[in-house]
Coordinates of C-alpha atoms in Angstrom, one line a residue:
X390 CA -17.8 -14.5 -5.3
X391 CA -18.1 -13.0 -8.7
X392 CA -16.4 -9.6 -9.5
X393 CA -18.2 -7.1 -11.7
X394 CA -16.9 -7.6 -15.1
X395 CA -19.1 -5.8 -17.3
X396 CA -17.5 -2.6 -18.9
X397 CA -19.4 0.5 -19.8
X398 CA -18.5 2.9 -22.5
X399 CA -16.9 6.7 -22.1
X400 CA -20.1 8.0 -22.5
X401 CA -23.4 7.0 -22.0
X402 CA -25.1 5.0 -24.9
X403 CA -26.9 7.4 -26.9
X404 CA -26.0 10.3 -25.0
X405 CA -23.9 12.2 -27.7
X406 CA -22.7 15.0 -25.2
X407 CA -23.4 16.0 -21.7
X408 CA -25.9 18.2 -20.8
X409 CA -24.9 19.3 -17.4
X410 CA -21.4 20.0 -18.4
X411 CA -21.3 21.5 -22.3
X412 CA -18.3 20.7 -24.2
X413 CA -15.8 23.8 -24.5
X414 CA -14.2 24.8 -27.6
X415 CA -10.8 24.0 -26.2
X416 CA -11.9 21.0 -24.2
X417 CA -10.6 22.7 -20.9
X418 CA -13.0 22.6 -18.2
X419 CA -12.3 26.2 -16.3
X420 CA -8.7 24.7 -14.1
X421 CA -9.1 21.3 -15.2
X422 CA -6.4 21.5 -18.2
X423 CA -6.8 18.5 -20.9
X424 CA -3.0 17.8 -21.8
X425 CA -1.7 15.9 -25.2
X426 CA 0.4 13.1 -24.9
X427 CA 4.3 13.6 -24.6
X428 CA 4.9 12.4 -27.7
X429 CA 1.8 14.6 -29.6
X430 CA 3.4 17.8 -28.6
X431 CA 6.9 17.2 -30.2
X432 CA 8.0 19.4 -33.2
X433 CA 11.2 18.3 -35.1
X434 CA 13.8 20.7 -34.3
X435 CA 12.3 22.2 -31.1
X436 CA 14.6 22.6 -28.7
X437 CA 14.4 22.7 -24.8
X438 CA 18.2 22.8 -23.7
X439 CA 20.9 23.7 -25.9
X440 CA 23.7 21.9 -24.6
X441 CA 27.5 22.2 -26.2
X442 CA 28.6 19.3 -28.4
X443 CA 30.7 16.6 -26.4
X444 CA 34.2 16.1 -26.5
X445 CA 34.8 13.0 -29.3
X446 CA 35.8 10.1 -28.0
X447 CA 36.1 6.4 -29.0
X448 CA 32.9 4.5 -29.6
X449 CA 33.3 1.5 -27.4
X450 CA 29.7 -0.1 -28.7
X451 CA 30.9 -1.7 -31.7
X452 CA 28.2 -2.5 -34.1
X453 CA 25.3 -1.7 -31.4
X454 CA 25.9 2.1 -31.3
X455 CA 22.6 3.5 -32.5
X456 CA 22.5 4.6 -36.2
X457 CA 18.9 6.3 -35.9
X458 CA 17.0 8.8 -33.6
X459 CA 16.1 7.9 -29.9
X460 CA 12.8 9.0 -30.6
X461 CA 12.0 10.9 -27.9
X462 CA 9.8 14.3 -28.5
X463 CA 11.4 17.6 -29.3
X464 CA 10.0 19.8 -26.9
X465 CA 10.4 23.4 -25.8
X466 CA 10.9 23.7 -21.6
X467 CA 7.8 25.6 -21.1
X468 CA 5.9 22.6 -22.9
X469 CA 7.2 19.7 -20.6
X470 CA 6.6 21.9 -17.4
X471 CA 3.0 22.9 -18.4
X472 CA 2.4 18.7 -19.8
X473 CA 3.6 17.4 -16.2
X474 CA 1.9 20.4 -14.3
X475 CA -1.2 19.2 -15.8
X476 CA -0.9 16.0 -14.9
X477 CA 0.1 16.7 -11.3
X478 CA -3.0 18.4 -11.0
X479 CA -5.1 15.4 -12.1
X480 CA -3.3 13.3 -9.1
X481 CA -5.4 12.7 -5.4
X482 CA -3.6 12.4 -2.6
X483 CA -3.5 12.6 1.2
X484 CA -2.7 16.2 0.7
X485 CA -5.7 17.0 -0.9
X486 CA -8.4 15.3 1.2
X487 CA -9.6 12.5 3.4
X488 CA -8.1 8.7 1.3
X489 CA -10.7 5.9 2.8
X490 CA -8.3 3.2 1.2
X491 CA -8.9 0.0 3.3
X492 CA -6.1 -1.5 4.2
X493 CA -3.8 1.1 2.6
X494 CA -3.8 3.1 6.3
X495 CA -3.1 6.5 4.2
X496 CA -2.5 9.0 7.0
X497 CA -1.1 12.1 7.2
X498 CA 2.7 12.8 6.4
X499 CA 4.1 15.5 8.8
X500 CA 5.9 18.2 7.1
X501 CA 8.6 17.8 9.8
X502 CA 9.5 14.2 8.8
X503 CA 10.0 15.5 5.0
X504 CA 12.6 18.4 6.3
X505 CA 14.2 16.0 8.2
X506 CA 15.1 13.5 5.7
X507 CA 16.4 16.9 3.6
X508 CA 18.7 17.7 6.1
X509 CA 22.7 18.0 5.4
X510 CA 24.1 15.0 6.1
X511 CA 20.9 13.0 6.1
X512 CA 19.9 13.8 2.5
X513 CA 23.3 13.9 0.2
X514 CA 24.8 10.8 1.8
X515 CA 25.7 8.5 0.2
X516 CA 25.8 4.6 0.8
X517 CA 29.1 3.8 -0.4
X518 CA 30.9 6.4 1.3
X519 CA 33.3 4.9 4.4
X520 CA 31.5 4.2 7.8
X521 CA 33.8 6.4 9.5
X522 CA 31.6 9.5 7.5
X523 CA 28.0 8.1 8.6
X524 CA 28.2 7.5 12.0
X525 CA 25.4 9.3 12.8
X526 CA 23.3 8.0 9.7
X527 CA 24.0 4.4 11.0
X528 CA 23.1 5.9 14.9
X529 CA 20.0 6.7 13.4
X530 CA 19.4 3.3 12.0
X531 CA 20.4 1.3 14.6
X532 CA 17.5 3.6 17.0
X533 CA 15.2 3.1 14.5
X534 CA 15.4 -0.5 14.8
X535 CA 15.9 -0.2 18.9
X536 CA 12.3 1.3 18.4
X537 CA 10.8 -0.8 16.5
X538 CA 12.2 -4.0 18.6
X539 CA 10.5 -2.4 21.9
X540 CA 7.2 -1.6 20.4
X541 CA 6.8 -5.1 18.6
X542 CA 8.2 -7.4 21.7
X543 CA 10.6 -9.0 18.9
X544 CA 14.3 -9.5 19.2
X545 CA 15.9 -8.9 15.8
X546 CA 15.4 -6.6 13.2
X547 CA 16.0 -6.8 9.3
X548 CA 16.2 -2.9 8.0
X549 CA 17.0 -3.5 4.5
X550 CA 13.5 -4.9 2.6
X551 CA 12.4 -2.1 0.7
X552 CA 8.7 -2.9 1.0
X553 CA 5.7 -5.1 2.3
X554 CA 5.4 -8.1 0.2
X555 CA 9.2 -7.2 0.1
X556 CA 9.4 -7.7 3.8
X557 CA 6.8 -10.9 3.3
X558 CA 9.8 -12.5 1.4
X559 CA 12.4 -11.6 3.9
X560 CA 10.0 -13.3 6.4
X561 CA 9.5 -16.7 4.3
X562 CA 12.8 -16.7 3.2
X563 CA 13.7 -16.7 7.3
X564 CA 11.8 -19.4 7.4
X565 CA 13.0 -21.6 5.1
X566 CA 16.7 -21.0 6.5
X567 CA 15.6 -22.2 9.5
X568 CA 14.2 -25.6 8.8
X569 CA 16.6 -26.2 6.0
X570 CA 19.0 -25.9 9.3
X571 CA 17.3 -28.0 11.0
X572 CA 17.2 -30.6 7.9
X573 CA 13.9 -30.7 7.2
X574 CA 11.9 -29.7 4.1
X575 CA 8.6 -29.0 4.4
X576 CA 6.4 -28.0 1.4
X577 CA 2.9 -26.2 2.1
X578 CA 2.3 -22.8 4.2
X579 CA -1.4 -22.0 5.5
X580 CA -3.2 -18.5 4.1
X581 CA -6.6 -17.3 5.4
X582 CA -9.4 -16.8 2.8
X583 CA -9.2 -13.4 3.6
X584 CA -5.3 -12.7 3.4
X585 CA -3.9 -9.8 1.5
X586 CA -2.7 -11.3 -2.4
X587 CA 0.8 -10.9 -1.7
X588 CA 0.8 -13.5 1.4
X589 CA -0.1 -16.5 -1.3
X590 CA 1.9 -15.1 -3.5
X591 CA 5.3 -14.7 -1.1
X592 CA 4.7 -18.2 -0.3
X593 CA 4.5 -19.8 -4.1
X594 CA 7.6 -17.6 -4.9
X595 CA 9.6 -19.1 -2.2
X596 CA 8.4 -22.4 -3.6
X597 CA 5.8 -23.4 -1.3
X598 CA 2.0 -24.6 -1.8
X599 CA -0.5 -22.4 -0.2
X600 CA -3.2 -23.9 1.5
X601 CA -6.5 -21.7 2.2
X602 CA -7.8 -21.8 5.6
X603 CA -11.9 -20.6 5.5
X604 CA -13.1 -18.0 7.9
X605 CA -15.9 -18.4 10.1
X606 CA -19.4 -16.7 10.1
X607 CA -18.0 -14.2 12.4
X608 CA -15.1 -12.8 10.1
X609 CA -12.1 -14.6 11.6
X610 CA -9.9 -17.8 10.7
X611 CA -11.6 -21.0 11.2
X612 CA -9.5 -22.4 13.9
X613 CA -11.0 -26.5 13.7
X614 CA -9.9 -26.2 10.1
X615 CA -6.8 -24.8 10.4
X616 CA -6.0 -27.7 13.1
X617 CA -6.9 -30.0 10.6
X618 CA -4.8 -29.0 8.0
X619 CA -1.4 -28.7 10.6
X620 CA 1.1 -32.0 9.7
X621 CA 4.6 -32.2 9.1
X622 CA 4.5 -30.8 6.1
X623 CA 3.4 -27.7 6.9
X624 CA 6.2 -24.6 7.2
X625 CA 3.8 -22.0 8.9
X626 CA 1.1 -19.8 8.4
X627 CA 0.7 -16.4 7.3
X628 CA -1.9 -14.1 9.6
X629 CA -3.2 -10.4 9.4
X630 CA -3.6 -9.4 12.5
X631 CA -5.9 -7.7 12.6
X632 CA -7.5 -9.3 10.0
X633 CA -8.6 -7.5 6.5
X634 CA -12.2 -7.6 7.7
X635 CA -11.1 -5.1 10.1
X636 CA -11.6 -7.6 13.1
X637 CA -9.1 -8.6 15.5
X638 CA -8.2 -12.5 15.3
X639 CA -9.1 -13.3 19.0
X640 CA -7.9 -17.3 18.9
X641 CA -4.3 -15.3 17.6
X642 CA -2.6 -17.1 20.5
X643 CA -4.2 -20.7 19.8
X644 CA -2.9 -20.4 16.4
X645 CA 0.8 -19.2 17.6
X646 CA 1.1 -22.6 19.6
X647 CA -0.6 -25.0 16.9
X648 CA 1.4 -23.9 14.2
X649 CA 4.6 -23.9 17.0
X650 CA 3.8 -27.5 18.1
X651 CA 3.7 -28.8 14.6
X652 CA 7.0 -27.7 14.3
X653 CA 6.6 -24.5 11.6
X654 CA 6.6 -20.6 12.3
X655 CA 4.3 -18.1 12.4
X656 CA 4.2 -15.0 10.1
X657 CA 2.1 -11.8 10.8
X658 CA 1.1 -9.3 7.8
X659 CA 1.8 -6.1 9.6
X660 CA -0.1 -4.0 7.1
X661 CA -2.4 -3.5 9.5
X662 CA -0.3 -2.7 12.7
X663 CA -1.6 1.0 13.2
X664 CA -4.5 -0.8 14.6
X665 CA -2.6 -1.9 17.7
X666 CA 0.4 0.1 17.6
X667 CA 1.1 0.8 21.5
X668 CA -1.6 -1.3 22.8
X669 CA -0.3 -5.2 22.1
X670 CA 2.9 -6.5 20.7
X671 CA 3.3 -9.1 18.5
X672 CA 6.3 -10.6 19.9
X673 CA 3.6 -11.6 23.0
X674 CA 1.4 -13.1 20.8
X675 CA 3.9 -15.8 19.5
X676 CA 4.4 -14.3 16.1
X677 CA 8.0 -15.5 14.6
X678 CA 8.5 -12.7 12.2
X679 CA 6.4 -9.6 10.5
X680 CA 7.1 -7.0 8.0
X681 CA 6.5 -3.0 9.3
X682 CA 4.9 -0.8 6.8
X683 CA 6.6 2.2 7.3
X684 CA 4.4 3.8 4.8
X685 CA 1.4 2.6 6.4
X686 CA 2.0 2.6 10.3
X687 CA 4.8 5.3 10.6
X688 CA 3.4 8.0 8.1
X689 CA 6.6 7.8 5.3
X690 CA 5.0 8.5 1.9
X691 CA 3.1 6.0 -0.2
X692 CA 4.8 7.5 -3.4
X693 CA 3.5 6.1 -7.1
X694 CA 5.1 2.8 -6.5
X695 CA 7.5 3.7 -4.0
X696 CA 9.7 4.6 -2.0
X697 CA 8.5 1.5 0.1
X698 CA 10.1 0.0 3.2
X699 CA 9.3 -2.9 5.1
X700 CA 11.4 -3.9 8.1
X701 CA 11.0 -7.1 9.2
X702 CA 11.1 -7.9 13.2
X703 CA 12.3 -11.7 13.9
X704 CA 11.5 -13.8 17.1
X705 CA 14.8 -15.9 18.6
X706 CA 14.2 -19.0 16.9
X707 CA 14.4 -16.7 12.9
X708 CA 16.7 -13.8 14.0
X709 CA 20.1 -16.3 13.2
X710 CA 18.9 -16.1 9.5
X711 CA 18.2 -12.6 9.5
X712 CA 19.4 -11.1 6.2
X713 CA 22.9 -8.6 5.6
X714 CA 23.3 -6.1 6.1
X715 CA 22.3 -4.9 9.6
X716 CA 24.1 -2.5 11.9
X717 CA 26.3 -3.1 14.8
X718 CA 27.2 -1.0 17.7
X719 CA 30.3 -1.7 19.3
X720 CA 33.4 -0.3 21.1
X721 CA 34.2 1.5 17.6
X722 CA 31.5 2.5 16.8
X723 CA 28.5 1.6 14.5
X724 CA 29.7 -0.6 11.5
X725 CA 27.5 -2.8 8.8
X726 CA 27.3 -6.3 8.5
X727 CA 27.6 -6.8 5.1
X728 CA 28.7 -10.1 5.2
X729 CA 28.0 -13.9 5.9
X730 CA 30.8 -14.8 7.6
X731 CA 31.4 -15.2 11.2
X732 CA 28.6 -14.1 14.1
X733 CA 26.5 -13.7 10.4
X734 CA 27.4 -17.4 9.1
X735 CA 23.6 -18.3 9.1
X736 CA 22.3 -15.2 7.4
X737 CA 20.2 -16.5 4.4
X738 CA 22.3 -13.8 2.2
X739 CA 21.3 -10.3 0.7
X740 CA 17.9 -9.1 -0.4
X741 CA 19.2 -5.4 -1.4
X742 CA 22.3 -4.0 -3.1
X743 CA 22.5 -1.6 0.2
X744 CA 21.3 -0.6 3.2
X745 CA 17.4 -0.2 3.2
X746 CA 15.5 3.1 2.4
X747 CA 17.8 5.8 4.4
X748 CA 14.9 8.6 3.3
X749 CA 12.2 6.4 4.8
X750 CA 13.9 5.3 8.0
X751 CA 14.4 9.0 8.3
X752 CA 11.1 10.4 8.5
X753 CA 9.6 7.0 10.4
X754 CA 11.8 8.1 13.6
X755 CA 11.1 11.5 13.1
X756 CA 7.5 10.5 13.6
X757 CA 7.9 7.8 16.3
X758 CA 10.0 10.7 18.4
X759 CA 7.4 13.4 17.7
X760 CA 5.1 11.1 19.5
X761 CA 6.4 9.5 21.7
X762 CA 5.4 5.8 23.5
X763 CA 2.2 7.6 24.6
X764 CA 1.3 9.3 21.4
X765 CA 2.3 6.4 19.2
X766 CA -0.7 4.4 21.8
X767 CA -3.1 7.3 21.0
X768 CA -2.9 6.6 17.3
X769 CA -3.9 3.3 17.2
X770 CA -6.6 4.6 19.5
X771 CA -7.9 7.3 17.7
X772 CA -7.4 5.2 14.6
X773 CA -10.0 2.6 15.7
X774 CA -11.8 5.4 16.8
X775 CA -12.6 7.0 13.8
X776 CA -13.6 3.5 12.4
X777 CA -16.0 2.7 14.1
X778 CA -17.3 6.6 14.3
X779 CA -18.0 5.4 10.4
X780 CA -19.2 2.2 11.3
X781 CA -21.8 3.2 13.3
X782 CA -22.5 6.5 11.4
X783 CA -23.8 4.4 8.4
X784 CA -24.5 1.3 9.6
X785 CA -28.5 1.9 9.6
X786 CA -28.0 2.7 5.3
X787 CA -24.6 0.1 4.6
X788 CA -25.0 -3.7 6.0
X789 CA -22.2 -4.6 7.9
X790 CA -21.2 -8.2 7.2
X791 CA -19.7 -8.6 10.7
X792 CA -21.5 -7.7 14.0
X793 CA -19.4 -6.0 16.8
X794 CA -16.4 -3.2 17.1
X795 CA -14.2 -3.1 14.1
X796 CA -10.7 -2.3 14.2
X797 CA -8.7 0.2 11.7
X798 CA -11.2 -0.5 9.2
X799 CA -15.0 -0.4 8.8
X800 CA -16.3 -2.9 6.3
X801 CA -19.7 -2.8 4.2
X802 CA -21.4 -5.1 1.4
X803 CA -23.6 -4.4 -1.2
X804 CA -26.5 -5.9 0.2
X805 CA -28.6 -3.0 0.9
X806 CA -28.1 -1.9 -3.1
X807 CA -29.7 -5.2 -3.7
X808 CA -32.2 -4.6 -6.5
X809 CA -31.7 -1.0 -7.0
X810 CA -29.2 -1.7 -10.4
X811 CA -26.4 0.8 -8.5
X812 CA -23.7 -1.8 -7.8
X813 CA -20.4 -1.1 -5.5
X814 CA -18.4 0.3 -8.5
X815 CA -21.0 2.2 -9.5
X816 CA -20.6 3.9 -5.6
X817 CA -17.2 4.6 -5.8
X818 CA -17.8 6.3 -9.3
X819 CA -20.7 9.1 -7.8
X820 CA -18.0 9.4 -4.9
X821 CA -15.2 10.6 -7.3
X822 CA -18.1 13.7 -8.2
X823 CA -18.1 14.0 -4.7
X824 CA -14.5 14.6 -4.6
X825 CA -13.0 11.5 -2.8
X826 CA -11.1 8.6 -3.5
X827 CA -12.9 5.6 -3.6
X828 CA -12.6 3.4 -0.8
X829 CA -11.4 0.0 -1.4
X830 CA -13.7 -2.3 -3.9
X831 CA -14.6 -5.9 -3.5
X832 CA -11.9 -6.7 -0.7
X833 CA -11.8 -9.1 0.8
X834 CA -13.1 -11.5 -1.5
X835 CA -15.1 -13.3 1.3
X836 CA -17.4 -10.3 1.6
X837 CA -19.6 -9.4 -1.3
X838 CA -19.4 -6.4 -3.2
X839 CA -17.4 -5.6 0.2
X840 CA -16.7 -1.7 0.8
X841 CA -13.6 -0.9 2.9
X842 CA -13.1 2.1 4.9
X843 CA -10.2 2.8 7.0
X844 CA -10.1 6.9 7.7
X845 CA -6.4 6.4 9.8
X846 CA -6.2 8.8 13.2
X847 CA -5.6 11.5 10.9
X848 CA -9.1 13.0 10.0
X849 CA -11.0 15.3 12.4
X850 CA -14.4 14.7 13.2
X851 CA -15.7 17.4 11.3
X852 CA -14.6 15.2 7.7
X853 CA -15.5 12.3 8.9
X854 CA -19.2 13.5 9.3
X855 CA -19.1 15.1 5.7
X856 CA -18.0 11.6 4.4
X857 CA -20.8 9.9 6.4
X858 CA -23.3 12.3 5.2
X859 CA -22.2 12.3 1.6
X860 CA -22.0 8.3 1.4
X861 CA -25.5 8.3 3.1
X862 CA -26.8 10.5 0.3
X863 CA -25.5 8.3 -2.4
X864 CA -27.3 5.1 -0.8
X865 CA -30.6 7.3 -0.1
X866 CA -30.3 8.2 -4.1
X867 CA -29.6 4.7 -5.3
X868 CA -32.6 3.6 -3.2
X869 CA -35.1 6.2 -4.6
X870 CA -33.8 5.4 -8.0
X871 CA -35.5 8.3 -9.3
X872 CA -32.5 8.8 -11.4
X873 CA -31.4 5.8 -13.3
X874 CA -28.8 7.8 -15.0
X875 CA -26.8 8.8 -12.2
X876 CA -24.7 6.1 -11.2
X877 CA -24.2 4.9 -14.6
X878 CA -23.0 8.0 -15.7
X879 CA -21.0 9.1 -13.0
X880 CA -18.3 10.3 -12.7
X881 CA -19.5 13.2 -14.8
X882 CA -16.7 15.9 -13.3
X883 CA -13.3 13.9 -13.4
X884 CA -11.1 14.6 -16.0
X885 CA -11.9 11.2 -17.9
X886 CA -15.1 9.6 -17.8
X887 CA -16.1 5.7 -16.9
X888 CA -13.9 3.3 -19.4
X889 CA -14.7 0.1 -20.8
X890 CA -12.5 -1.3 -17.7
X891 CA -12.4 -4.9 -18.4
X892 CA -11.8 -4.2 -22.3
X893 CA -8.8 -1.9 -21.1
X894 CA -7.6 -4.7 -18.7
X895 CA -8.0 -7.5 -21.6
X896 CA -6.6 -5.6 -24.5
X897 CA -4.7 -2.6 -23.5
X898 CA -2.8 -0.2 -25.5
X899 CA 0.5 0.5 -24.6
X900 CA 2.5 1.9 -27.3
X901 CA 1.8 5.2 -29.8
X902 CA 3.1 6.1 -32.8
X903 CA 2.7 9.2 -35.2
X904 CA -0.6 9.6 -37.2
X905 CA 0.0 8.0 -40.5
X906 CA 2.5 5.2 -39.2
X907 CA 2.6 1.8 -38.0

């Protein structure tokens, strides 16, 4: 498949302004507040906190103390809070409107989750303090990962990856442990065409080569050539399920006991659990280990980067290897494992410097006991609901690569643009007039110019038929083509307009310095 790599310019060729939106004399547009760089703003000698002069003591640096300025702006208060203001108001998120990332599952986070993980005694712990002062955080743990063992059929539990491909690691890592016990080294792990990035790239960094195993006409793994590729060799595989076509993979079980008879394990990407949550386990379909996304399934924020966490559930024949630390309920009490020793001698060691993400594990039980078993069934139902409301509310306008019920997620191509010149970036462009984040672009890479939508349980009916209706409008406008302009130019109300995108990726600027200076 070939990716669009052509960049376009700021503006439009030959445009020299904008006539539907006239340049302002301060380059504010109404609310929409253009904002210097950090570093513009600074006068020498401004001053934003006056703080006393520290109390001399000795240098302990030696020659490395610093003999010049940090070079940081000088900045009044007023000037920082108005510079990040801005640029919080230039942020999307869940909070503002429906967030069709595919694959991303960006739901709703409940207000009640967030004051719960503020709570005294929940938010001012701290992890070093003794066990004897955090009973009750560890209580709350140790049902966290009670809950998460009954609702995936798995055994064990590892709390303390802080994300996905985090998890993914944990996961592998298990893996390893366990034939390395078993004496055997075994050097390639299976990945579908159609796998999330991270699942090849878990598997190289644990030292493994990945294998691709093709997907069929219909979507799903291509179980005669995953067969084929099974031998000695082979450490295990690693499956979404469901897949990120939005499909589940109905052979799941087949796989489970190929991959089990040749002797390796089977992983699951969990990013896409909120599609079964309630409704099948894992642990019944064979699967040896899989990471949670809390973030994704369990409604703890996405954050820029973080805060992540990915739990990772273990069958019997990987839970030995489990990582340290994990919590332990006994006659005393609830106490951390934090070593290797002992009942832990097989632990493959220590992926995090404490415990896991306390904020995170906070909010995903305040969510799973909000619900319930029966409401945490009725999101995955509601979720696949909603997909294939979209599915089938567009399918007439946007070709569907893959015939039948979707999952989570409703996936598109570009075929129906073919020949209009309005490509699947150019889509996701008009959308951002429209006032949406674009859905996800040109994944998976075994669907061209793929468009994937998942709109979560979290969206009523009433936005999900604006989105239908607005995304059918784009397609009826880049099928008129009455106006060529449009797409090429859009977005024409953001507060940047289209880059050169691959010249940005290829030779980006990351440093500034004064006017006048190298």
């Amino acid at each position: 498949m070939m990716l669009n790599n052509v960049g376009r310019q700021t503006r439009p060729e030959g445009a020299g302004g904008d006539t539907e939106m006239p340049e302002t004399f301060t380059g504010n547009r109404a609310l929409n507040l253009e904002t210097p760089l950090i570093f513009e703003q600074g006068v020498p000698g401004r001053i934003g906190v006056d703080l006393p002069e520290p109390k001399k003591v000795k240098a302990k640096l030696g020659g490395l103390a610093r003999k010049g300025r940090i070079g940081l702006p000088d900045l009044s208060e007023p000037q920082v809070l108005r510079h990040y203001v801005r640029l919080s108001r230039q942020n999307y998120s869940i909070d503002a409107g429906f967030y069709p990332l595919g694959s991303c599952t960006m739901k709703h986070n409940p207000r009640i989750n967030e004051k719960a993980a503020r709570m005294p005694g929940l938010g001012d712990i701290h992890p070093l303090q003794p066990e004897s002062t955090v009973q009750g955080a560890l209580a709350l743990v140790y049902e966290l990962a009670e809950w998460l063992k009954t609702i995936t059929g798995m055994p064990a539990v590892a709390m303390s990856p802080a994300a996905g491909a985090h998890g993914e690691l944990c996961g592998v890592m298990a893996m390893r442990a366990a034939h390395e016990a078993r004496g055997e080294v075994r050097t390639r792990i299976l990945v579908p065409e159609s796998a999330h990035g991270t699942n090849p790239a878990t598997a190289a960094l644990c030292g493994y080569k990945v294998d691709s195993v093709p997907a069929r006409a219909d979507g799903r793994m291509d179980l005669e050539a995953f067969e084929a590729k099974l031998g000695p060799d082979v450490a295990g595989v690693m499956l979404t399920n469901p897949n990120t076509c939005g499909l589940f993979e109905n052979d799941i079980r087949k796989i489970a006991d190929l991959v089990h008879a040749a002797g390796g394990y089977f992983y699951c990407d969990g990013a896409n659990f909120n599609a079964i949550l309630g409704r099948t386990r894992p642990g019944d379909l064979g699967v040896d280990a899989m990471h949670i996304n809390l973030h994704k399934t369990f409604s703890t924020p996405h954050g820029g980067g973080g805060p992540g966490s990915g739990p990772v559930v273990l069958s019997d024949a990987l839970a030995p290897f489990a990582p340290v630390p994990y919590v332990v309920k006994d006659d005393n009490g609830y106490r951390l494992q934090e070593d290797v020793e002992g009942d832990a001698a097989q632990s493959f060691g220590r992926m995090k410097t404490f415990h896991g993400q306390m904020g995170m594990f906070i909010r995903a039980l305040a969510y799973m006991l909000s619900h319930g078993a029966d409401g945490l069934k009725q999101i995955a139902e509601d979720a696949v609901l909603n997909a294939n409301y979209i599915r089938v509310g567009l399918k007439d306008v946007l070709h569907t690569p893959f015939d039948g019920v979707c999952m989570h997620e409703a996936l598109f191509d570009d075929s129906t643009l073919k020949d209009t010149g309005v490509s699947t970036l150019d889509i996701a462009k008009a959308m951002i007039d429209e006032g949406y984040h674009p859905m996800t672009m040109y994944f998976p890479l075994v669907v061209h110019g793929a468009m994937l939508v998942e709109p979560t349980e979290s969206e009523t009916k009433e936005t999900l038929d604006l989105f239908i209706g607005t995304m059918r409008h784009l397609v009826d406008k880049a099928r008129t083509g009455n106006d060529p302009d449009f797409f090429k130019n859009a977005p024409r109300y953001s507060p940047r307009r289209r880059l050169d995108e691959t010249g940005a990726a290829r030779k980006p600027i990351l440093r500034w310095a004064p006017e006048g200076t190298e």
